[in-house]
mmCIF file of C-alpha atoms in Angstrom:
data_model
loop_
_atom_site.group_PDB
_atom_site.id
_atom_site.type_symbol
_atom_site.label_atom_id
_atom_site.label_comp_id
_atom_site.label_asym_id
_atom_site.label_seq_id
_atom_site.Cartn_x
_atom_site.Cartn_y
_atom_site.Cartn_z
ATOM 1 C CA UNK A 1 173.277 235.993 -52.243
ATOM 2 C CA UNK A 2 173.247 236.888 -48.160
ATOM 3 C CA UNK A 3 171.528 234.340 -45.454
ATOM 4 C CA UNK A 4 168.818 235.403 -43.520
ATOM 5 C CA UNK A 5 167.521 233.581 -40.464
ATOM 6 C CA UNK A 6 163.958 234.868 -39.320
ATOM 7 C CA UNK A 7 162.717 233.710 -35.816
ATOM 8 C CA UNK A 8 159.450 234.236 -34.532
ATOM 9 C CA UNK A 9 159.570 235.148 -30.328
ATOM 10 C CA UNK A 10 156.765 233.851 -28.091
ATOM 11 C CA UNK A 11 157.436 233.170 -24.318
ATOM 12 C CA UNK A 12 159.410 229.735 -24.999
ATOM 13 C CA UNK A 13 163.189 230.715 -26.524
ATOM 14 C CA UNK A 14 164.281 227.644 -26.607
ATOM 15 C CA UNK A 15 162.962 226.635 -29.484
ATOM 16 C CA UNK A 16 163.894 230.387 -31.014
ATOM 17 C CA UNK A 17 167.877 229.772 -29.130
ATOM 18 C CA UNK A 18 168.487 226.389 -30.851
ATOM 19 C CA UNK A 19 166.375 227.566 -34.012
ATOM 20 C CA UNK A 20 169.578 230.216 -34.191
ATOM 21 C CA UNK A 21 172.644 228.552 -32.905
ATOM 22 C CA UNK A 22 171.444 224.973 -35.507
ATOM 23 C CA UNK A 23 171.500 228.247 -38.771
ATOM 24 C CA UNK A 24 175.623 229.875 -37.890
ATOM 25 C CA UNK A 25 176.053 230.834 -41.281
ATOM 26 C CA UNK A 26 173.312 233.193 -41.103
ATOM 27 C CA UNK A 27 174.182 236.583 -41.682
ATOM 28 C CA UNK A 28 171.801 238.252 -39.844
ATOM 29 C CA UNK A 29 169.360 237.181 -37.542
ATOM 30 C CA UNK A 30 165.940 238.889 -37.187
ATOM 31 C CA UNK A 31 163.636 238.278 -33.876
ATOM 32 C CA UNK A 32 160.098 239.569 -34.466
ATOM 33 C CA UNK A 33 158.028 239.797 -31.308
ATOM 34 C CA UNK A 34 155.455 241.237 -29.486
ATOM 35 C CA UNK A 35 155.750 243.944 -26.956
ATOM 36 C CA UNK A 36 155.671 241.105 -24.404
ATOM 37 C CA UNK A 37 158.277 239.043 -25.394
ATOM 38 C CA UNK A 38 160.793 241.249 -26.289
ATOM 39 C CA UNK A 39 162.486 240.717 -22.715
ATOM 40 C CA UNK A 40 162.624 237.022 -24.439
ATOM 41 C CA UNK A 41 164.529 238.246 -27.519
ATOM 42 C CA UNK A 42 166.662 240.656 -25.910
ATOM 43 C CA UNK A 43 167.956 237.447 -23.456
ATOM 44 C CA UNK A 44 168.390 235.297 -26.800
ATOM 45 C CA UNK A 45 170.609 238.106 -28.252
ATOM 46 C CA UNK A 46 172.840 238.239 -25.856
ATOM 47 C CA UNK A 47 173.554 234.105 -25.974
ATOM 48 C CA UNK A 48 175.248 235.055 -29.618
ATOM 49 C CA UNK A 49 176.812 238.317 -28.760
ATOM 50 C CA UNK A 50 178.595 237.631 -31.934
ATOM 51 C CA UNK A 51 175.813 237.127 -34.294
ATOM 52 C CA UNK A 52 174.183 240.708 -35.458
ATOM 53 C CA UNK A 53 170.054 240.858 -34.783
ATOM 54 C CA UNK A 54 167.711 242.905 -35.832
ATOM 55 C CA UNK A 55 164.517 243.094 -33.635
ATOM 56 C CA UNK A 56 161.132 243.966 -35.615
ATOM 57 C CA UNK A 57 158.091 244.150 -33.011
ATOM 58 C CA UNK A 58 154.487 242.783 -34.507
ATOM 59 C CA UNK A 59 151.209 242.686 -33.065
ATOM 60 C CA UNK A 60 150.682 239.167 -31.826
ATOM 61 C CA UNK A 61 146.987 239.421 -32.699
ATOM 62 C CA UNK A 62 146.422 241.910 -35.471
ATOM 63 C CA UNK A 63 146.463 240.363 -38.825
ATOM 64 C CA UNK A 64 146.479 244.016 -41.143
ATOM 65 C CA UNK A 65 149.797 244.281 -39.041
ATOM 66 C CA UNK A 66 151.296 240.673 -38.734
ATOM 67 C CA UNK A 67 150.901 240.859 -42.914
ATOM 68 C CA UNK A 68 152.678 244.355 -42.534
ATOM 69 C CA UNK A 69 155.662 242.670 -41.188
ATOM 70 C CA UNK A 70 155.473 239.676 -43.221
ATOM 71 C CA UNK A 71 155.252 240.770 -46.107
ATOM 72 C CA UNK A 72 158.065 243.587 -45.353
ATOM 73 C CA UNK A 73 160.619 241.209 -44.541
ATOM 74 C CA UNK A 74 159.678 238.915 -47.578
ATOM 75 C CA UNK A 75 160.210 242.385 -50.044
ATOM 76 C CA UNK A 76 163.153 243.830 -47.329
ATOM 77 C CA UNK A 77 164.649 240.150 -48.474
ATOM 78 C CA UNK A 78 163.917 238.172 -51.186
ATOM 79 C CA UNK A 79 166.512 238.258 -53.190
ATOM 80 C CA UNK A 80 168.943 236.620 -50.342
ATOM 81 C CA UNK A 81 167.969 232.790 -48.573
ATOM 82 C CA UNK A 82 166.011 233.199 -45.589
ATOM 83 C CA UNK A 83 165.483 230.294 -42.984
ATOM 84 C CA UNK A 84 161.825 231.664 -40.764
ATOM 85 C CA UNK A 85 161.525 229.225 -37.677
ATOM 86 C CA UNK A 86 157.754 229.466 -37.124
ATOM 87 C CA UNK A 87 158.025 227.255 -33.533
ATOM 88 C CA UNK A 88 157.517 230.151 -30.912
ATOM 89 C CA UNK A 89 154.728 233.417 -31.102
ATOM 90 C CA UNK A 90 151.502 233.104 -31.156
ATOM 91 C CA UNK A 91 149.419 230.721 -34.159
ATOM 92 C CA UNK A 92 148.381 234.139 -36.556
ATOM 93 C CA UNK A 93 152.277 235.315 -37.026
ATOM 94 C CA UNK A 94 152.855 230.900 -37.914
ATOM 95 C CA UNK A 95 150.072 231.550 -40.465
ATOM 96 C CA UNK A 96 151.025 235.233 -41.640
ATOM 97 C CA UNK A 97 154.576 234.501 -42.024
ATOM 98 C CA UNK A 98 153.885 230.709 -43.647
ATOM 99 C CA UNK A 99 151.248 232.355 -45.934
ATOM 100 C CA UNK A 100 153.759 235.433 -47.637
ATOM 101 C CA UNK A 101 157.019 233.227 -46.962
ATOM 102 C CA UNK A 102 155.729 229.967 -48.704
ATOM 103 C CA UNK A 103 156.006 230.470 -52.665
ATOM 104 C CA UNK A 104 159.613 232.019 -52.529
ATOM 105 C CA UNK A 105 162.428 229.982 -54.080
ATOM 106 C CA UNK A 106 164.892 231.193 -51.213
ATOM 107 C CA UNK A 107 162.954 230.096 -48.234
ATOM 108 C CA UNK A 108 162.920 227.353 -45.340
ATOM 109 C CA UNK A 109 160.723 226.686 -42.881
ATOM 110 C CA UNK A 110 161.905 224.900 -39.397
ATOM 111 C CA UNK A 111 160.240 223.571 -36.506
ATOM 112 C CA UNK A 112 161.702 222.880 -33.145
ATOM 113 C CA UNK A 113 159.869 220.827 -30.676
ATOM 114 C CA UNK A 114 159.929 220.398 -27.060
ATOM 115 C CA UNK A 115 162.358 217.498 -27.587
ATOM 116 C CA UNK A 116 165.116 219.724 -29.752
ATOM 117 C CA UNK A 117 164.726 217.966 -32.848
ATOM 118 C CA UNK A 118 164.724 220.592 -35.555
ATOM 119 C CA UNK A 119 162.935 219.991 -38.090
ATOM 120 C CA UNK A 120 162.636 221.553 -41.708
ATOM 121 C CA UNK A 121 159.624 221.781 -43.197
ATOM 122 C CA UNK A 122 160.499 221.158 -46.569
ATOM 123 C CA UNK A 123 162.694 218.805 -46.753
ATOM 124 C CA UNK A 124 160.814 216.119 -43.908
ATOM 125 C CA UNK A 125 164.462 216.192 -42.791
ATOM 126 C CA UNK A 126 165.635 216.219 -39.064
ATOM 127 C CA UNK A 127 168.264 217.136 -36.751
ATOM 128 C CA UNK A 128 168.559 216.543 -32.825
ATOM 129 C CA UNK A 129 170.304 219.640 -30.797
ATOM 130 C CA UNK A 130 170.783 220.999 -27.534
ATOM 131 C CA UNK A 131 171.524 224.219 -25.296
ATOM 132 C CA UNK A 132 173.667 223.776 -22.082
ATOM 133 C CA UNK A 133 171.803 224.101 -18.543
ATOM 134 C CA UNK A 134 173.110 227.511 -17.774
ATOM 135 C CA UNK A 135 172.157 228.568 -20.517
ATOM 136 C CA UNK A 136 168.657 227.216 -20.977
ATOM 137 C CA UNK A 137 168.763 229.465 -17.319
ATOM 138 C CA UNK A 138 169.926 232.619 -18.587
ATOM 139 C CA UNK A 139 167.270 232.392 -21.111
ATOM 140 C CA UNK A 140 164.674 232.625 -18.582
ATOM 141 C CA UNK A 141 166.278 235.309 -16.793
ATOM 142 C CA UNK A 142 167.512 233.482 -13.647
ATOM 143 C CA UNK A 143 171.242 231.699 -13.359
ATOM 144 C CA UNK A 144 172.033 228.609 -11.453
ATOM 145 C CA UNK A 145 173.034 229.971 -7.472
ATOM 146 C CA UNK A 146 174.934 226.801 -6.089
ATOM 147 C CA UNK A 147 174.635 223.007 -6.426
ATOM 148 C CA UNK A 148 176.423 220.347 -5.544
ATOM 149 C CA UNK A 149 177.521 217.453 -7.745
ATOM 150 C CA UNK A 150 176.107 214.020 -7.481
ATOM 151 C CA UNK A 151 179.642 212.768 -8.254
ATOM 152 C CA UNK A 152 181.110 214.787 -4.694
ATOM 153 C CA UNK A 153 179.245 212.087 -2.360
ATOM 154 C CA UNK A 154 181.627 209.655 -1.134
ATOM 155 C CA UNK A 155 181.051 206.195 -0.040
ATOM 156 C CA UNK A 156 180.726 206.684 3.295
ATOM 157 C CA UNK A 157 178.518 208.996 2.451
ATOM 158 C CA UNK A 158 176.481 207.453 1.151
ATOM 159 C CA UNK A 159 176.692 204.516 4.138
ATOM 160 C CA UNK A 160 174.790 207.710 6.374
ATOM 161 C CA UNK A 161 171.798 207.965 3.970
ATOM 162 C CA UNK A 162 171.609 203.833 4.282
ATOM 163 C CA UNK A 163 171.700 204.312 8.046
ATOM 164 C CA UNK A 164 169.448 207.280 8.916
ATOM 165 C CA UNK A 165 166.670 205.376 6.254
ATOM 166 C CA UNK A 166 166.702 203.327 8.997
ATOM 167 C CA UNK A 167 166.899 205.159 11.849
ATOM 168 C CA UNK A 168 164.104 207.864 10.874
ATOM 169 C CA UNK A 169 161.530 204.693 10.911
ATOM 170 C CA UNK A 170 162.428 203.590 14.580
ATOM 171 C CA UNK A 171 162.688 207.399 16.016
ATOM 172 C CA UNK A 172 160.740 209.468 13.900
ATOM 173 C CA UNK A 173 159.279 212.095 16.219
ATOM 174 C CA UNK A 174 162.446 212.587 17.643
ATOM 175 C CA UNK A 175 164.186 213.560 13.880
ATOM 176 C CA UNK A 176 161.152 215.524 13.279
ATOM 177 C CA UNK A 177 161.878 217.574 16.574
ATOM 178 C CA UNK A 178 166.137 217.773 15.117
ATOM 179 C CA UNK A 179 165.234 218.696 11.254
ATOM 180 C CA UNK A 180 163.330 221.893 13.397
ATOM 181 C CA UNK A 181 166.505 223.204 15.739
ATOM 182 C CA UNK A 182 169.651 221.586 15.071
ATOM 183 C CA UNK A 183 171.653 221.459 11.712
ATOM 184 C CA UNK A 184 171.932 225.191 11.757
ATOM 185 C CA UNK A 185 173.088 225.662 15.604
ATOM 186 C CA UNK A 186 175.760 222.865 14.552
ATOM 187 C CA UNK A 187 176.677 223.973 12.097
ATOM 188 C CA UNK A 188 180.122 225.098 14.264
ATOM 189 C CA UNK A 189 180.018 222.183 16.437
ATOM 190 C CA UNK A 190 178.388 221.467 19.605
ATOM 191 C CA UNK A 191 175.580 219.501 20.831
ATOM 192 C CA UNK A 192 171.740 219.173 20.843
ATOM 193 C CA UNK A 193 169.307 217.945 23.540
ATOM 194 C CA UNK A 194 165.800 217.786 22.610
ATOM 195 C CA UNK A 195 162.509 217.441 25.098
ATOM 196 C CA UNK A 196 162.750 213.665 25.041
ATOM 197 C CA UNK A 197 166.204 212.708 26.335
ATOM 198 C CA UNK A 198 167.696 212.374 22.903
ATOM 199 C CA UNK A 199 171.400 213.825 22.436
ATOM 200 C CA UNK A 200 173.253 214.853 19.847
ATOM 201 C CA UNK A 201 176.955 216.266 18.775
ATOM 202 C CA UNK A 202 178.349 217.179 16.200
ATOM 203 C CA UNK A 203 182.665 217.662 15.718
ATOM 204 C CA UNK A 204 183.626 219.582 12.474
ATOM 205 C CA UNK A 205 186.753 219.037 12.331
ATOM 206 C CA UNK A 206 186.529 214.663 11.907
ATOM 207 C CA UNK A 207 182.860 215.752 10.349
ATOM 208 C CA UNK A 208 181.193 212.870 12.985
ATOM 209 C CA UNK A 209 178.170 213.000 14.399
ATOM 210 C CA UNK A 210 176.962 211.615 17.217
ATOM 211 C CA UNK A 211 173.540 210.562 17.959
ATOM 212 C CA UNK A 212 171.699 209.089 21.452
ATOM 213 C CA UNK A 213 168.351 208.612 20.073
ATOM 214 C CA UNK A 214 165.625 207.854 22.216
ATOM 215 C CA UNK A 215 162.201 206.218 21.498
ATOM 216 C CA UNK A 216 159.814 207.798 24.241
ATOM 217 C CA UNK A 217 157.116 205.565 23.699
ATOM 218 C CA UNK A 218 158.210 202.419 22.981
ATOM 219 C CA UNK A 219 161.082 203.108 26.431
ATOM 220 C CA UNK A 220 164.423 202.154 24.029
ATOM 221 C CA UNK A 221 167.510 203.639 23.084
ATOM 222 C CA UNK A 222 170.565 203.675 20.238
ATOM 223 C CA UNK A 223 173.869 205.065 20.287
ATOM 224 C CA UNK A 224 174.871 206.075 16.338
ATOM 225 C CA UNK A 225 178.235 207.372 15.116
ATOM 226 C CA UNK A 226 178.059 208.808 11.757
ATOM 227 C CA UNK A 227 180.830 210.324 9.974
ATOM 228 C CA UNK A 228 181.211 211.212 6.415
ATOM 229 C CA UNK A 229 182.012 214.337 4.424
ATOM 230 C CA UNK A 230 178.747 215.581 4.012
ATOM 231 C CA UNK A 231 176.901 214.129 7.106
ATOM 232 C CA UNK A 232 175.227 216.932 8.545
ATOM 233 C CA UNK A 233 173.674 218.019 5.565
ATOM 234 C CA UNK A 234 172.543 214.316 5.058
ATOM 235 C CA UNK A 235 171.246 213.598 8.641
ATOM 236 C CA UNK A 236 168.858 216.125 8.986
ATOM 237 C CA UNK A 237 166.404 218.014 6.727
ATOM 238 C CA UNK A 238 165.820 215.694 3.877
ATOM 239 C CA UNK A 239 169.464 215.771 2.723
ATOM 240 C CA UNK A 240 169.340 211.848 2.907
ATOM 241 C CA UNK A 241 166.478 211.533 1.208
ATOM 242 C CA UNK A 242 167.222 213.947 -2.002
ATOM 243 C CA UNK A 243 170.823 211.582 -1.975
ATOM 244 C CA UNK A 244 169.036 208.285 -2.496
ATOM 245 C CA UNK A 245 166.972 209.176 -4.851
ATOM 246 C CA UNK A 246 169.802 210.554 -7.020
ATOM 247 C CA UNK A 247 170.718 207.404 -6.716
ATOM 248 C CA UNK A 248 167.616 205.830 -7.926
ATOM 249 C CA UNK A 249 167.997 208.096 -10.346
ATOM 250 C CA UNK A 250 171.557 207.254 -11.532
ATOM 251 C CA UNK A 251 170.890 204.030 -12.186
ATOM 252 C CA UNK A 252 169.277 204.679 -15.244
ATOM 253 C CA UNK A 253 172.340 204.535 -18.133
ATOM 254 C CA UNK A 254 170.725 207.208 -19.911
ATOM 255 C CA UNK A 255 171.358 209.743 -17.389
ATOM 256 C CA UNK A 256 174.234 212.301 -17.341
ATOM 257 C CA UNK A 257 175.282 215.070 -14.779
ATOM 258 C CA UNK A 258 173.528 214.837 -11.951
ATOM 259 C CA UNK A 259 172.880 218.261 -9.692
ATOM 260 C CA UNK A 260 171.567 218.749 -5.978
ATOM 261 C CA UNK A 261 170.878 220.955 -3.994
ATOM 262 C CA UNK A 262 170.060 223.759 -6.983
ATOM 263 C CA UNK A 263 169.460 226.965 -5.219
ATOM 264 C CA UNK A 264 168.663 229.759 -8.176
ATOM 265 C CA UNK A 265 168.590 233.407 -8.055
ATOM 266 C CA UNK A 266 167.510 235.629 -10.443
ATOM 267 C CA UNK A 267 170.059 238.107 -12.596
ATOM 268 C CA UNK A 268 170.520 240.733 -9.911
ATOM 269 C CA UNK A 269 171.604 237.656 -7.664
ATOM 270 C CA UNK A 270 167.958 238.324 -5.536
ATOM 271 C CA UNK A 271 167.430 234.679 -4.518
ATOM 272 C CA UNK A 272 164.123 232.693 -6.407
ATOM 273 C CA UNK A 273 163.707 228.925 -5.274
ATOM 274 C CA UNK A 274 165.288 225.841 -4.946
ATOM 275 C CA UNK A 275 165.037 222.240 -6.678
ATOM 276 C CA UNK A 276 166.294 219.477 -4.930
ATOM 277 C CA UNK A 277 167.776 217.290 -8.068
ATOM 278 C CA UNK A 278 168.426 218.106 -11.826
ATOM 279 C CA UNK A 279 169.621 215.195 -14.173
ATOM 280 C CA UNK A 280 170.465 215.285 -17.850
ATOM 281 C CA UNK A 281 168.907 212.832 -20.078
ATOM 282 C CA UNK A 282 170.266 212.978 -23.384
ATOM 283 C CA UNK A 283 168.810 216.628 -24.743
ATOM 284 C CA UNK A 284 166.436 217.181 -22.202
ATOM 285 C CA UNK A 285 166.478 218.090 -17.907
ATOM 286 C CA UNK A 286 164.835 215.898 -15.260
ATOM 287 C CA UNK A 287 163.834 218.038 -12.253
ATOM 288 C CA UNK A 288 162.908 216.403 -9.222
ATOM 289 C CA UNK A 289 161.309 217.463 -6.340
ATOM 290 C CA UNK A 290 161.845 214.983 -3.044
ATOM 291 C CA UNK A 291 159.353 214.674 0.304
ATOM 292 C CA UNK A 292 159.805 212.163 2.600
ATOM 293 C CA UNK A 293 155.890 212.980 3.664
ATOM 294 C CA UNK A 294 153.545 215.359 2.210
ATOM 295 C CA UNK A 295 151.814 217.806 3.771
ATOM 296 C CA UNK A 296 149.950 220.101 1.597
ATOM 297 C CA UNK A 297 148.491 218.880 -1.916
ATOM 298 C CA UNK A 298 149.784 222.845 -3.294
ATOM 299 C CA UNK A 299 153.819 222.178 -3.317
ATOM 300 C CA UNK A 300 153.258 220.401 -6.477
ATOM 301 C CA UNK A 301 151.491 223.711 -8.320
ATOM 302 C CA UNK A 302 154.824 225.243 -6.239
ATOM 303 C CA UNK A 303 156.660 222.631 -7.905
ATOM 304 C CA UNK A 304 155.431 223.218 -11.666
ATOM 305 C CA UNK A 305 155.562 226.447 -11.853
ATOM 306 C CA UNK A 306 158.781 227.098 -10.365
ATOM 307 C CA UNK A 307 160.300 224.686 -13.262
ATOM 308 C CA UNK A 308 158.387 226.579 -16.207
ATOM 309 C CA UNK A 309 160.166 229.585 -14.539
ATOM 310 C CA UNK A 310 163.081 228.154 -15.046
ATOM 311 C CA UNK A 311 162.886 226.089 -18.175
ATOM 312 C CA UNK A 312 160.023 226.860 -19.432
ATOM 313 C CA UNK A 313 157.847 223.444 -20.012
ATOM 314 C CA UNK A 314 159.811 221.131 -22.606
ATOM 315 C CA UNK A 315 161.304 219.664 -19.074
ATOM 316 C CA UNK A 316 160.473 216.247 -17.278
ATOM 317 C CA UNK A 317 159.365 216.114 -13.821
ATOM 318 C CA UNK A 318 159.351 214.380 -11.139
ATOM 319 C CA UNK A 319 158.125 214.102 -7.604
ATOM 320 C CA UNK A 320 159.305 211.690 -5.350
ATOM 321 C CA UNK A 321 157.723 210.620 -1.547
ATOM 322 C CA UNK A 322 158.355 208.080 1.350
ATOM 323 C CA UNK A 323 155.284 208.624 2.865
ATOM 324 C CA UNK A 324 153.305 205.283 3.735
ATOM 325 C CA UNK A 325 150.067 205.910 3.019
ATOM 326 C CA UNK A 326 147.573 205.742 5.811
ATOM 327 C CA UNK A 327 143.617 206.717 6.514
ATOM 328 C CA UNK A 328 144.890 210.198 8.444
ATOM 329 C CA UNK A 329 146.689 210.834 5.043
ATOM 330 C CA UNK A 330 145.350 209.267 2.359
ATOM 331 C CA UNK A 331 143.286 212.469 1.065
ATOM 332 C CA UNK A 332 145.703 214.678 0.943
ATOM 333 C CA UNK A 333 147.832 211.941 -0.576
ATOM 334 C CA UNK A 334 145.522 211.345 -3.476
ATOM 335 C CA UNK A 335 144.914 214.670 -4.020
ATOM 336 C CA UNK A 336 148.662 215.306 -4.573
ATOM 337 C CA UNK A 337 149.098 212.333 -7.110
ATOM 338 C CA UNK A 338 146.126 213.925 -9.293
ATOM 339 C CA UNK A 339 147.732 217.155 -8.696
ATOM 340 C CA UNK A 340 150.623 215.328 -10.575
ATOM 341 C CA UNK A 341 148.625 214.298 -13.767
ATOM 342 C CA UNK A 342 146.940 216.469 -14.233
ATOM 343 C CA UNK A 343 150.254 218.901 -14.677
ATOM 344 C CA UNK A 344 152.139 216.077 -16.401
ATOM 345 C CA UNK A 345 154.397 214.947 -13.702
ATOM 346 C CA UNK A 346 155.480 211.830 -12.899
ATOM 347 C CA UNK A 347 154.798 210.629 -9.462
ATOM 348 C CA UNK A 348 157.350 207.898 -7.305
ATOM 349 C CA UNK A 349 156.710 206.697 -3.781
ATOM 350 C CA UNK A 350 159.809 204.613 -2.067
ATOM 351 C CA UNK A 351 157.251 203.101 0.523
ATOM 352 C CA UNK A 352 154.492 202.015 -1.943
ATOM 353 C CA UNK A 353 157.023 200.522 -4.177
ATOM 354 C CA UNK A 354 158.431 198.451 -1.645
ATOM 355 C CA UNK A 355 156.053 197.203 -0.575
ATOM 356 C CA UNK A 356 154.746 196.522 -4.740
ATOM 357 C CA UNK A 357 158.159 195.264 -5.872
ATOM 358 C CA UNK A 358 157.642 193.198 -8.477
ATOM 359 C CA UNK A 359 153.979 195.688 -9.971
ATOM 360 C CA UNK A 360 154.931 199.195 -9.816
ATOM 361 C CA UNK A 361 156.869 200.708 -11.538
ATOM 362 C CA UNK A 362 160.259 201.853 -10.168
ATOM 363 C CA UNK A 363 162.471 205.514 -11.209
ATOM 364 C CA UNK A 364 164.018 203.181 -13.716
ATOM 365 C CA UNK A 365 161.495 202.316 -15.348
ATOM 366 C CA UNK A 366 159.729 205.796 -15.142
ATOM 367 C CA UNK A 367 162.729 207.405 -17.069
ATOM 368 C CA UNK A 368 162.658 205.106 -19.952
ATOM 369 C CA UNK A 369 158.910 205.488 -20.366
ATOM 370 C CA UNK A 370 159.447 209.426 -20.781
ATOM 371 C CA UNK A 371 162.113 208.705 -22.860
ATOM 372 C CA UNK A 372 160.126 206.432 -25.661
ATOM 373 C CA UNK A 373 156.917 209.144 -24.966
ATOM 374 C CA UNK A 374 158.743 212.079 -25.615
ATOM 375 C CA UNK A 375 156.636 214.991 -25.936
ATOM 376 C CA UNK A 376 156.176 215.568 -30.059
ATOM 377 C CA UNK A 377 154.375 219.300 -29.444
#
């Protein structure tokens, strides 16, 4: 008696992948797909080069066609031990295949939830599973082109983050100009002077940055020397804020590997998008978007869309900002937080948390809450 694995393939390939991975003794894997989900089926098969796959196309909504396919596979494999993964695909597929295979003594049904827990429906036994993050991205037709490990950063880098965090509060308008113009022009060394008289020099030989900052509104200046392996990336744009956020995430003892500045490309090498932080938490991934200031609430939509394209719907999402809530930005800020709730994205504001540290949840609290209230779909 041979072992056969039948999986219904819809738009979410991860449950199918995990089922195939777990059923490693299956002689053949049958992927039931629609015309639209053929691509997902082929990506799943490509992850297991040493396994034998068969593709069977089926209408996602035509009951007669669903019955024809299910009954045909049942007749073909009736003398074999069959596992049917009902997780993906349409509800009509689930009902149709369950009805046909239900009374077979040789058939078992499994369901894989979004926490990567595989449930044997007959025995009600459960087991956890996992997928490597690089394999996850491949399943969605993309690849991680480049990133930086959290462990690559040194104590000197974290010292730069602390100093820049304070400097930006006193010289906000100066850094606004520097962020837009300086980083690219200083990569190979040199200097830059702002319209307000602030001056920046960078020495790539020893990774040292000299800042002579002028606050024109209050008429004072400050000279600072910063030196660390990643000083240029940290001081300008949001590098410092992303590392500050990553440090807060790593305070949770359930967090594994953390990646920053994650740049993605499709399988043809065309750049697609960038995710600020990706953290492994148990058998799931946490995707983080960092914005020092919220300019448009549509940033939330872009973040949600990017994550869905890279990893489906089973990941945790966190939107982090440092924006002080004032009358001038209250409307945009409230709209952004509302969008986070609508899209099941957790949100955290360092500025708000600092003023409400005794009552507002920390990033550590938010991570623990999400782990304890896992999505059971």
